[in-house]
Structure formats: structure tokens, C-alpha cells
XYZ file of C-alpha atoms in Angstrom:
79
model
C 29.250 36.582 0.880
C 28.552 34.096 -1.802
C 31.169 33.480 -4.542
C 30.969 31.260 -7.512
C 32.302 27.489 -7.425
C 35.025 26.831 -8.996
C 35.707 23.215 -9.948
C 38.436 21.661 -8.251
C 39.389 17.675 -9.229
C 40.669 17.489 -5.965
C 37.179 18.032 -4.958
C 35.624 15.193 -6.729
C 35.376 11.842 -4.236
C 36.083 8.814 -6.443
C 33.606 5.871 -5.965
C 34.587 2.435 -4.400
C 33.885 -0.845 -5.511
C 31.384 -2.897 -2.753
C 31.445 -6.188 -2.973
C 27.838 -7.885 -2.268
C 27.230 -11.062 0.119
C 24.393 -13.163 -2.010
C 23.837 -14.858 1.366
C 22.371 -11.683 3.065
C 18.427 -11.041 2.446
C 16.851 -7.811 3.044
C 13.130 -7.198 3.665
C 11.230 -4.062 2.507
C 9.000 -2.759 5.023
C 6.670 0.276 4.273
C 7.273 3.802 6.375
C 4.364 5.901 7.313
C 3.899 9.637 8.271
C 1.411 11.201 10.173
C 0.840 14.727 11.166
C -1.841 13.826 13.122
C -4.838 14.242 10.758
C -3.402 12.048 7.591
C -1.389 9.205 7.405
C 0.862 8.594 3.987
C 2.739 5.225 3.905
C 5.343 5.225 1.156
C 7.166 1.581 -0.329
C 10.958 1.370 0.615
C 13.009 1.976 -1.702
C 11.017 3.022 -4.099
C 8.860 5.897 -2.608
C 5.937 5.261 -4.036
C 2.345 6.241 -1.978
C 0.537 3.024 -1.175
C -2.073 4.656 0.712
C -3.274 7.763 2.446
C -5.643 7.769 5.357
C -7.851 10.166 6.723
C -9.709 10.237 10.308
C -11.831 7.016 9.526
C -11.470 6.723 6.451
C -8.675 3.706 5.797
C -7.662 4.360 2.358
C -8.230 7.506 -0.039
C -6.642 6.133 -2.786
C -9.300 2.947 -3.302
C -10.357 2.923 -6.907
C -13.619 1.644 -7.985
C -13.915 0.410 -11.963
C -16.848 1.759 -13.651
C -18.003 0.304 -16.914
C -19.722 2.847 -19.084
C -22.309 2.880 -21.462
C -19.965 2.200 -24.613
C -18.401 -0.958 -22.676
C -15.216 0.659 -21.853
C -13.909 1.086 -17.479
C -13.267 3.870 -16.114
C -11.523 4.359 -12.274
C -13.155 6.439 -10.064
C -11.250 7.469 -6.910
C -13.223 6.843 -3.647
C -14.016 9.331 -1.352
């Protein structure tokens, strides 16, 4: 059976201080998943989608830049 929390400062884990080593360098490398049919890569840490790939086609999120007939672009995602 489910009950309602009740708060409890016991409960609460207090944070630590880290101390950082500027000598130490990190490198951000990009994670992909695949189910087989698409592939999604996502930036580390952030999480963002870089690009999505289907059977042949490399990248679904390409943009092309259209300029229209009053001068101004538009972005077009390519297909």
C-alpha cells in the first residue's frame, strides 16, 4: 500500500565539496542509438541531437537555405 511521504531531515543527504584537478582534460565524444532502422547521435553532456539517420540516408536533419522572393532565407529540412 502506498502512504504519503513525510519529510524527514534525516532523510536529506548533504552535498560535499569536490575539489577539481585543472591538470586533468576530458574529451566529449558523441553517443549514438540505433534500433536497427534509425540511428540518433546525441552531444555529451549536453544531449542535444546532432543527427538522425535513416537506411541510406546519412543525415535527416540537413537544412537547405532558401532565399525567397522578398529577399529573406528560409530553412527547409531535407528529406
Amino acid at each position: 500500500m502506498l502512504r504519503k511521504y513525510l519529510h524527514d531531515p534525516s532523510h536529506v543527504i548533504q552535498p560535499q565539496e569536490i575539489v577539481l584537478n585543472e591538470e586533468l582534460q576530458y574529451e566529449e565524444t558523441p553517443v549514438t542509438m540505433s534500433n536497427g532502422i534509425a540511428n540518433v547521435t546525441l552531444s555529451i553532456p549536453d544531449g542535444l541531437i546532432t543527427s538522425i539517420s535513416y537506411g541510406r540516408i546519412d543525415n535527416l536533419l540537413a537544412t537547405q537555405n532558401v532565399e525567397t522572393t522578398e529577399g529573406n532565407l528560409e530553412t527547409y529540412l531535407l528529406f
